[in-house]
mmCIF file of C-alpha atoms and ligand atoms in Angstrom:
data_model
loop_
_atom_site.group_PDB
_atom_site.id
_atom_site.type_symbol
_atom_site.label_atom_id
_atom_site.label_comp_id
_atom_site.label_asym_id
_atom_site.label_seq_id
_atom_site.Cartn_x
_atom_site.Cartn_y
_atom_site.Cartn_z
ATOM 1 C CA MET A 11 104.162 159.441 87.182
ATOM 2 C CA PRO A 12 103.203 161.681 84.333
ATOM 3 C CA ALA A 13 100.688 160.101 81.834
ATOM 4 C CA GLN A 14 101.886 158.329 78.276
ATOM 5 C CA VAL A 15 100.929 160.895 75.870
ATOM 6 C CA VAL A 16 99.383 159.658 72.537
ATOM 7 C CA ASP A 17 101.163 160.330 69.628
ATOM 8 C CA GLY A 18 98.074 160.590 67.191
ATOM 9 C CA ARG A 19 99.778 161.742 64.330
ATOM 10 C CA ALA A 20 102.270 158.796 64.243
ATOM 11 C CA ILE A 21 99.558 156.501 64.437
ATOM 12 C CA ALA A 22 97.337 157.784 61.839
ATOM 13 C CA ALA A 23 100.922 157.850 59.642
ATOM 14 C CA ALA A 24 101.325 153.806 60.583
ATOM 15 C CA ILE A 25 97.585 153.375 59.863
ATOM 16 C CA ARG A 26 98.007 155.285 56.315
ATOM 17 C CA ARG A 27 101.066 153.005 55.508
ATOM 18 C CA GLU A 28 99.389 150.005 56.573
ATOM 19 C CA VAL A 29 96.331 150.903 54.054
ATOM 20 C CA GLN A 30 98.662 151.979 51.517
ATOM 21 C CA ALA A 31 100.888 148.519 51.584
ATOM 22 C CA GLU A 32 97.412 146.654 51.156
ATOM 23 C CA LEU A 33 96.294 148.386 48.211
ATOM 24 C CA LYS A 34 99.481 147.980 46.233
ATOM 25 C CA ALA A 35 99.516 144.526 46.868
ATOM 26 C CA LEU A 36 95.792 144.556 45.456
ATOM 27 C CA ALA A 37 96.651 146.996 42.514
ATOM 28 C CA ALA A 38 97.621 144.062 40.092
ATOM 29 C CA GLY A 39 94.504 143.086 38.619
ATOM 30 C CA HIS A 40 92.197 145.200 40.083
ATOM 31 C CA ARG A 41 90.619 148.305 39.663
ATOM 32 C CA PRO A 42 91.670 151.401 42.000
ATOM 33 C CA PRO A 43 89.284 152.039 45.406
ATOM 34 C CA GLY A 44 87.264 155.206 44.830
ATOM 35 C CA LEU A 45 85.857 157.553 47.405
ATOM 36 C CA ALA A 46 83.289 159.880 46.682
ATOM 37 C CA VAL A 47 82.878 163.090 48.677
ATOM 38 C CA ILE A 48 80.184 165.422 48.380
ATOM 39 C CA LEU A 49 80.253 169.030 49.183
ATOM 40 C CA VAL A 50 77.108 171.360 49.316
ATOM 41 C CA GLY A 51 77.976 175.494 49.457
ATOM 42 C CA GLU A 52 80.889 177.208 50.334
ATOM 43 C CA ASP A 53 81.742 176.774 53.869
ATOM 44 C CA ALA A 54 85.193 177.466 54.231
ATOM 45 C CA ALA A 55 86.177 174.822 56.933
ATOM 46 C CA SER A 56 84.212 172.003 55.006
ATOM 47 C CA ALA A 57 86.013 173.081 52.186
ATOM 48 C CA THR A 58 89.567 172.147 54.376
ATOM 49 C CA TYR A 59 88.066 169.245 55.383
ATOM 50 C CA VAL A 60 87.439 167.809 52.076
ATOM 51 C CA ARG A 61 90.710 168.697 50.680
ATOM 52 C CA ASN A 62 92.564 167.088 53.414
ATOM 53 C CA LYS A 63 90.372 164.032 52.729
ATOM 54 C CA ALA A 64 90.950 164.134 48.997
ATOM 55 C CA LYS A 65 94.980 164.327 49.829
ATOM 56 C CA ALA A 66 94.826 161.674 52.177
ATOM 57 C CA CYS A 67 93.055 159.576 50.009
ATOM 58 C CA GLU A 68 95.734 160.288 46.926
ATOM 59 C CA GLU A 69 98.523 159.450 49.045
ATOM 60 C CA VAL A 70 97.343 155.915 49.896
ATOM 61 C CA GLY A 71 96.326 155.500 46.510
ATOM 62 C CA ILE A 72 92.997 155.420 46.667
ATOM 63 C CA ARG A 73 90.990 157.629 43.782
ATOM 64 C CA SER A 74 88.973 160.425 45.319
ATOM 65 C CA VAL A 75 85.820 161.851 43.185
ATOM 66 C CA GLN A 76 85.022 165.365 44.495
ATOM 67 C CA ILE A 77 81.281 166.275 43.741
ATOM 68 C CA HIS A 78 80.740 170.112 44.358
ATOM 69 C CA ARG A 79 77.244 171.640 44.413
ATOM 70 C CA PRO A 80 76.272 174.925 45.279
ATOM 71 C CA ALA A 81 74.051 175.697 48.366
ATOM 72 C CA THR A 82 71.207 176.515 46.142
ATOM 73 C CA ILE A 83 70.706 172.986 45.585
ATOM 74 C CA SER A 84 67.588 171.154 46.163
ATOM 75 C CA ARG A 85 67.127 168.231 48.052
ATOM 76 C CA GLU A 86 65.523 166.061 45.040
ATOM 77 C CA GLU A 87 68.776 167.410 43.159
ATOM 78 C CA LEU A 88 71.150 166.278 45.964
ATOM 79 C CA LEU A 89 69.128 162.752 45.771
ATOM 80 C CA THR A 90 69.656 162.259 42.058
ATOM 81 C CA VAL A 91 73.473 163.052 42.593
ATOM 82 C CA LEU A 92 73.598 160.297 45.523
ATOM 83 C CA HIS A 93 71.681 157.906 43.544
ATOM 84 C CA THR A 94 73.958 158.481 40.609
ATOM 85 C CA VAL A 95 77.196 157.590 42.978
ATOM 86 C CA ASN A 96 75.470 154.799 44.577
ATOM 87 C CA LYS A 97 75.052 152.796 41.157
ATOM 88 C CA ASP A 98 78.527 153.718 39.887
ATOM 89 C CA GLU A 99 80.705 150.815 40.452
ATOM 90 C CA THR A 100 83.847 152.492 40.779
ATOM 91 C CA VAL A 101 82.438 154.001 43.505
ATOM 92 C CA ASP A 102 83.535 152.019 46.807
ATOM 93 C CA GLY A 103 82.928 154.689 50.084
ATOM 94 C CA ILE A 104 80.451 157.796 49.568
ATOM 95 C CA LEU A 105 81.077 160.481 52.324
ATOM 96 C CA VAL A 106 78.632 163.752 52.493
ATOM 97 C CA GLN A 107 80.618 166.460 54.217
ATOM 98 C CA LEU A 108 78.575 167.869 56.914
ATOM 99 C CA PRO A 109 76.687 170.549 57.609
ATOM 100 C CA LEU A 110 74.541 170.487 54.694
ATOM 101 C CA PRO A 111 72.411 173.949 54.064
ATOM 102 C CA PRO A 112 69.081 173.821 56.292
ATOM 103 C CA HIS A 113 66.619 173.491 53.636
ATOM 104 C CA ILE A 114 68.291 170.352 52.506
ATOM 105 C CA GLY A 115 67.344 168.187 55.677
ATOM 106 C CA GLU A 116 70.728 165.913 56.508
ATOM 107 C CA ARG A 117 68.572 162.780 57.467
ATOM 108 C CA SER A 118 66.823 162.402 54.526
ATOM 109 C CA ILE A 119 70.388 162.717 52.407
ATOM 110 C CA LEU A 120 72.586 160.496 55.093
ATOM 111 C CA GLU A 121 69.296 158.056 54.829
ATOM 112 C CA ALA A 122 69.971 157.782 50.636
ATOM 113 C CA VAL A 123 73.320 156.618 50.978
ATOM 114 C CA ASP A 124 74.092 152.887 50.333
ATOM 115 C CA PRO A 125 74.712 151.265 53.334
ATOM 116 C CA ALA A 126 77.500 149.137 52.023
ATOM 117 C CA LYS A 127 79.370 152.245 50.675
ATOM 118 C CA ASP A 128 78.520 154.593 54.059
ATOM 119 C CA VAL A 129 82.011 154.582 55.231
ATOM 120 C CA ASP A 130 81.129 157.520 57.526
ATOM 121 C CA GLY A 131 78.813 154.970 59.350
ATOM 122 C CA PHE A 132 75.771 157.463 59.714
ATOM 123 C CA HIS A 133 73.036 155.207 57.756
ATOM 124 C CA PRO A 134 70.275 154.164 60.254
ATOM 125 C CA ALA A 135 71.333 150.656 59.025
ATOM 126 C CA ASN A 136 74.831 150.949 60.261
ATOM 127 C CA LEU A 137 73.841 152.723 63.630
ATOM 128 C CA GLY A 138 71.555 149.705 64.351
ATOM 129 C CA GLY A 139 74.285 147.275 63.222
ATOM 130 C CA LEU A 140 76.470 149.115 66.048
ATOM 131 C CA LEU A 141 73.362 148.486 68.534
ATOM 132 C CA THR A 142 73.335 144.978 67.560
ATOM 133 C CA GLY A 143 76.984 144.477 67.684
ATOM 134 C CA HIS A 144 77.434 143.851 63.830
ATOM 135 C CA PRO A 145 77.998 147.301 62.450
ATOM 136 C CA LEU A 146 79.091 147.520 58.641
ATOM 137 C CA PHE A 147 80.818 150.716 59.030
ATOM 138 C CA VAL A 148 81.560 152.660 62.036
ATOM 139 C CA ALA A 149 81.902 156.680 62.144
ATOM 140 C CA SER A 150 86.046 156.996 61.763
ATOM 141 C CA THR A 151 86.326 159.078 65.022
ATOM 142 C CA PRO A 152 84.890 156.312 67.511
ATOM 143 C CA LEU A 153 86.869 153.744 65.343
ATOM 144 C CA GLY A 154 90.120 156.014 65.686
ATOM 145 C CA ILE A 155 89.582 156.047 69.825
ATOM 146 C CA MET A 156 89.515 151.914 69.892
ATOM 147 C CA GLU A 157 92.579 151.812 67.657
ATOM 148 C CA VAL A 158 94.154 154.300 70.188
ATOM 149 C CA LEU A 159 93.177 151.774 72.838
ATOM 150 C CA ASP A 160 94.090 148.575 71.189
ATOM 151 C CA ARG A 161 97.663 149.900 70.051
ATOM 152 C CA PHE A 162 98.364 150.869 73.654
ATOM 153 C CA ARG A 163 96.831 147.384 74.723
ATOM 154 C CA ILE A 164 94.414 148.980 76.958
ATOM 155 C CA ALA A 165 92.285 146.554 78.841
ATOM 156 C CA ILE A 166 88.228 147.240 78.008
ATOM 157 C CA GLU A 167 86.747 144.035 79.255
ATOM 158 C CA GLY A 168 85.049 144.802 82.753
ATOM 159 C CA ARG A 169 86.491 148.113 83.368
ATOM 160 C CA ASP A 170 84.331 151.086 84.073
ATOM 161 C CA ALA A 171 84.081 153.352 81.101
ATOM 162 C CA VAL A 172 82.679 156.905 81.320
ATOM 163 C CA VAL A 173 81.780 158.648 77.794
ATOM 164 C CA VAL A 174 80.849 162.747 78.221
ATOM 165 C CA GLY A 175 78.710 163.475 75.148
ATOM 166 C CA TRP A 176 75.970 161.536 73.240
ATOM 167 C CA SER A 177 76.180 162.747 69.554
ATOM 168 C CA THR A 178 75.505 160.311 66.978
ATOM 169 C CA ILE A 179 78.872 160.780 65.477
ATOM 170 C CA VAL A 180 80.797 160.424 68.620
ATOM 171 C CA GLY A 181 79.358 159.916 71.989
ATOM 172 C CA LYS A 182 76.626 157.058 70.662
ATOM 173 C CA PRO A 183 79.074 154.952 69.034
ATOM 174 C CA ILE A 184 81.994 154.957 71.342
ATOM 175 C CA ALA A 185 79.672 154.014 74.140
ATOM 176 C CA PHE A 186 78.479 151.067 72.104
ATOM 177 C CA LEU A 187 81.721 149.768 70.857
ATOM 178 C CA LEU A 188 82.873 149.754 74.521
ATOM 179 C CA LEU A 189 80.095 147.935 75.812
ATOM 180 C CA HIS A 190 80.252 145.227 73.310
ATOM 181 C CA ARG A 191 83.916 145.070 74.512
ATOM 182 C CA ARG A 192 82.053 144.366 77.794
ATOM 183 C CA ALA A 193 83.067 147.717 79.837
ATOM 184 C CA THR A 194 80.587 148.922 82.200
ATOM 185 C CA VAL A 195 79.578 152.338 80.358
ATOM 186 C CA THR A 196 78.212 155.258 81.656
ATOM 187 C CA VAL A 197 76.859 158.084 79.471
ATOM 188 C CA CYS A 198 76.660 161.720 80.083
ATOM 189 C CA GLN A 199 75.574 165.009 78.588
ATOM 190 C CA LYS A 200 75.205 168.347 79.484
ATOM 191 C CA TRP A 201 71.922 167.329 81.823
ATOM 192 C CA THR A 202 73.944 164.979 83.793
ATOM 193 C CA ARG A 203 74.301 166.332 87.605
ATOM 194 C CA ASP A 204 77.400 166.111 89.404
ATOM 195 C CA LEU A 205 79.260 165.361 86.222
ATOM 196 C CA ASP A 206 82.510 164.567 88.604
ATOM 197 C CA ARG A 207 80.932 162.158 90.539
ATOM 198 C CA HIS A 208 80.725 160.059 87.155
ATOM 199 C CA THR A 209 83.912 161.239 85.486
ATOM 200 C CA ARG A 210 85.896 160.189 88.493
ATOM 201 C CA MET A 211 84.708 156.488 88.382
ATOM 202 C CA ALA A 212 86.141 156.171 84.860
ATOM 203 C CA ASP A 213 89.066 153.631 84.285
ATOM 204 C CA ILE A 214 88.695 154.611 80.433
ATOM 205 C CA LEU A 215 87.358 158.368 80.185
ATOM 206 C CA VAL A 216 86.009 159.682 76.642
ATOM 207 C CA VAL A 217 85.447 163.413 76.284
ATOM 208 C CA ALA A 218 83.209 164.254 73.444
ATOM 209 C CA ALA A 219 81.419 167.609 74.609
ATOM 210 C CA GLY A 220 82.738 170.519 72.674
ATOM 211 C CA GLN A 221 83.545 172.852 75.688
ATOM 212 C CA PRO A 222 86.876 173.540 76.287
ATOM 213 C CA GLY A 223 88.582 172.420 79.223
ATOM 214 C CA LEU A 224 85.667 170.686 80.826
ATOM 215 C CA VAL A 225 87.215 167.981 82.593
ATOM 216 C CA LYS A 226 89.917 169.313 85.101
ATOM 217 C CA GLY A 227 92.841 167.439 87.092
ATOM 218 C CA ASP A 228 90.374 166.689 90.431
ATOM 219 C CA MET A 229 87.581 165.237 87.778
ATOM 220 C CA VAL A 230 89.725 162.048 87.070
ATOM 221 C CA LYS A 231 90.674 158.907 89.283
ATOM 222 C CA GLU A 232 94.287 158.418 89.666
ATOM 223 C CA GLY A 233 95.896 156.155 86.477
ATOM 224 C CA ALA A 234 92.756 156.856 84.197
ATOM 225 C CA VAL A 235 93.069 156.549 80.249
ATOM 226 C CA VAL A 236 91.706 159.891 79.079
ATOM 227 C CA ILE A 237 90.444 160.105 75.443
ATOM 228 C CA ASP A 238 89.879 163.873 74.383
ATOM 229 C CA VAL A 239 88.117 164.270 71.419
ATOM 230 C CA GLY A 240 87.318 167.950 71.815
ATOM 231 C CA ILE A 241 88.621 170.448 69.246
ATOM 232 C CA ASN A 242 87.808 173.869 70.359
ATOM 233 C CA ARG A 243 89.060 177.428 69.353
ATOM 234 C CA ALA A 244 89.936 179.361 72.333
ATOM 235 C CA ASN A 245 92.543 182.679 72.427
ATOM 236 C CA GLY A 246 93.258 181.905 68.836
ATOM 237 C CA ARG A 247 94.504 177.987 69.507
ATOM 238 C CA LEU A 248 93.213 174.608 69.432
ATOM 239 C CA VAL A 249 92.085 173.349 72.768
ATOM 240 C CA GLY A 250 90.353 170.109 73.723
ATOM 241 C CA ASP A 251 87.436 169.136 76.617
ATOM 242 C CA VAL A 252 90.251 168.230 78.553
ATOM 243 C CA ASP A 253 92.592 170.580 80.935
ATOM 244 C CA PHE A 254 95.689 168.650 79.885
ATOM 245 C CA ALA A 255 97.935 170.447 82.489
ATOM 246 C CA SER A 256 95.811 169.516 85.375
ATOM 247 C CA VAL A 257 94.491 165.888 83.756
ATOM 248 C CA SER A 258 97.722 164.446 82.541
ATOM 249 C CA PRO A 259 99.855 164.584 85.982
ATOM 250 C CA ARG A 260 96.842 161.939 86.783
ATOM 251 C CA ALA A 261 96.380 160.036 83.814
ATOM 252 C CA SER A 262 98.127 157.044 82.740
ATOM 253 C CA LEU A 263 97.459 157.842 79.372
ATOM 254 C CA ILE A 264 96.508 160.876 77.490
ATOM 255 C CA THR A 265 95.275 162.089 73.991
ATOM 256 C CA PRO A 266 96.619 165.548 73.469
ATOM 257 C CA VAL A 267 94.983 168.579 71.184
ATOM 258 C CA PRO A 268 96.113 168.722 68.959
ATOM 259 C CA GLY A 269 97.572 165.514 67.732
ATOM 260 C CA GLY A 270 95.646 163.245 69.602
ATOM 261 C CA VAL A 271 92.020 161.803 67.930
ATOM 262 C CA GLY A 272 91.828 164.377 65.294
ATOM 263 C CA PRO A 273 94.261 162.853 62.724
ATOM 264 C CA LEU A 274 93.115 159.402 63.674
ATOM 265 C CA THR A 275 89.570 160.306 61.917
ATOM 266 C CA VAL A 276 90.709 160.820 58.415
ATOM 267 C CA ALA A 277 92.998 157.747 58.785
ATOM 268 C CA MET A 278 90.189 155.668 59.850
ATOM 269 C CA LEU A 279 88.198 156.713 56.870
ATOM 270 C CA LEU A 280 90.808 155.096 54.524
ATOM 271 C CA LYS A 281 90.446 152.132 56.425
ATOM 272 C CA ASN A 282 86.954 151.920 56.006
ATOM 273 C CA THR A 283 87.056 152.868 52.349
ATOM 274 C CA LEU A 284 89.612 149.870 52.181
ATOM 275 C CA VAL A 285 87.157 147.451 53.654
ATOM 276 C CA ALA A 286 84.480 148.603 51.594
ATOM 277 C CA TYR A 287 86.705 148.152 48.311
ATOM 278 C CA LYS A 288 87.543 144.469 49.397
ATOM 279 C CA ALA A 289 84.268 143.955 49.755
ATOM 280 C CA ARG A 290 82.966 145.291 45.960
ATOM 281 C CA ILE A 291 85.990 143.645 44.615
ATOM 282 C CA GLY A 292 84.794 140.093 46.137
ATOM 283 C CA LEU A 293 87.991 140.190 48.495
ATOM 284 C CA ALA A 294 85.598 139.832 51.644
ATOM 285 C CA ARG A 295 82.719 139.663 53.073
ATOM 286 C CA GLN A 296 79.825 142.423 51.474
ATOM 287 C CA PRO A 297 80.058 144.798 54.503
HETATM 288 P P1 NAD B 194 77.616 167.627 69.914
HETATM 289 O O1 NAD B 194 77.668 169.411 70.129
HETATM 290 O O2 NAD B 194 77.132 167.045 68.647
HETATM 291 O O3 NAD B 194 77.600 166.579 71.288
HETATM 292 C C1 NAD B 194 77.973 167.343 72.279
HETATM 293 C C2 NAD B 194 77.557 166.495 73.521
HETATM 294 O O4 NAD B 194 78.047 167.002 74.670
HETATM 295 C C3 NAD B 194 76.138 166.507 73.832
HETATM 296 O O5 NAD B 194 75.767 165.275 73.999
HETATM 297 C C4 NAD B 194 75.806 167.239 75.053
HETATM 298 O O6 NAD B 194 74.873 166.598 75.835
HETATM 299 C C5 NAD B 194 77.283 167.140 75.644
HETATM 300 N N1 NAD B 194 77.683 168.224 76.734
HETATM 301 C C6 NAD B 194 77.755 169.621 76.147
HETATM 302 N N2 NAD B 194 78.176 170.081 77.377
HETATM 303 C C7 NAD B 194 78.169 169.487 78.238
HETATM 304 C C8 NAD B 194 78.585 169.416 79.080
HETATM 305 N N3 NAD B 194 78.910 170.741 80.035
HETATM 306 N N4 NAD B 194 78.745 168.449 80.313
HETATM 307 C C9 NAD B 194 78.360 167.193 79.686
HETATM 308 N N5 NAD B 194 78.058 166.962 78.636
HETATM 309 C C10 NAD B 194 78.119 167.993 77.650
HETATM 310 O O7 NAD B 194 79.128 167.510 69.582
HETATM 311 P P2 NAD B 194 79.949 166.031 68.561
HETATM 312 O O8 NAD B 194 79.858 166.507 67.156
HETATM 313 O O9 NAD B 194 80.245 164.868 69.231
HETATM 314 O O10 NAD B 194 81.760 167.041 69.141
HETATM 315 C C11 NAD B 194 81.871 166.705 70.573
HETATM 316 C C12 NAD B 194 83.643 167.689 70.275
HETATM 317 O O11 NAD B 194 84.240 166.547 69.721
HETATM 318 C C13 NAD B 194 83.811 168.859 69.600
HETATM 319 O O12 NAD B 194 84.635 169.602 69.997
HETATM 320 C C14 NAD B 194 83.995 168.426 68.176
HETATM 321 O O13 NAD B 194 84.780 169.740 67.568
HETATM 322 C C15 NAD B 194 85.056 167.266 68.334
HETATM 323 N N6 NAD B 194 84.886 166.030 67.385
HETATM 324 C C16 NAD B 194 86.393 166.270 67.249
HETATM 325 C C17 NAD B 194 86.316 165.149 66.037
HETATM 326 C C18 NAD B 194 87.952 164.606 65.627
HETATM 327 O O14 NAD B 194 88.026 164.170 64.872
HETATM 328 N N7 NAD B 194 88.826 164.481 66.646
HETATM 329 C C19 NAD B 194 85.342 164.291 65.490
HETATM 330 C C20 NAD B 194 83.950 164.898 65.809
HETATM 331 C C21 NAD B 194 83.993 165.667 66.663
#
């Protein structure tokens, strides 16, 4: 039987509606939530991402504050910007659009974000929380993947999960989220020998390698759940890391590219901002 194809746009729209409804219910008597988005330099792709995030915020009732600085800004000046938004009581979430110019040093900037406002989940305190099983915020792409698995009621406990790629923004966090849900997790990277030997074991296969068409049909177990995180431009179109044509007849569930995991990333960012907001206005545990 051909795989069920996940409609990430529809799930993202449902999440946005849920966030919007909750914010509407909170609107009376509370200030609006705020997300500060910091953009450095003139990279066109980054500017587009920031615009999309701002638009998504406005649509659900989150005030987005865009802070744009030139690529020539020094690390110290950028740290001053961060300290200001950290202290701003009307800002619930802070997002630093990556990549930053090389002279700034991403790590020092990400470490300067208040962990309680770190809706991207990149601060070491939040990454550490992920390790111990009590994360404050988790990066939105892995959260979006869990949302897909849960909305499709995919059993995780006791199953073999294989993650291809171990980046800090996708591979590592999804591996830990799956571990905490009691999957047996294998993490592969570009030095892994015989990648197919591992991928063929997967009941749940998450591919985040940035290699177009890396995973082919004969590398996937019959009935596997296949999550394709890759976003690659090839021959003028967007393709994933999974060869959809050969994998979808073998999988039970698959996320397409585009229209799979991608749209969920912004939706989960909105959800994280809602969590941060509720904590800050005293309606939930301080994250
Ligand atoms: P990255 O470059 O930081 O990491 C890639 C990982 O894949 C590395 O750990 C590397 O060892 C591994 N890898 C590379 N080639 C491999 C191979 N041949 N076999 C096995 N492992 C291999 O990338 P990233 O930031 O994690 O992103 C991965 C992909 O996901 C990219 O295509 C990116 O555009 C996409 N992405 C999508 C979203 C989304 O919203 N859907 C979010 C983040 C990243």
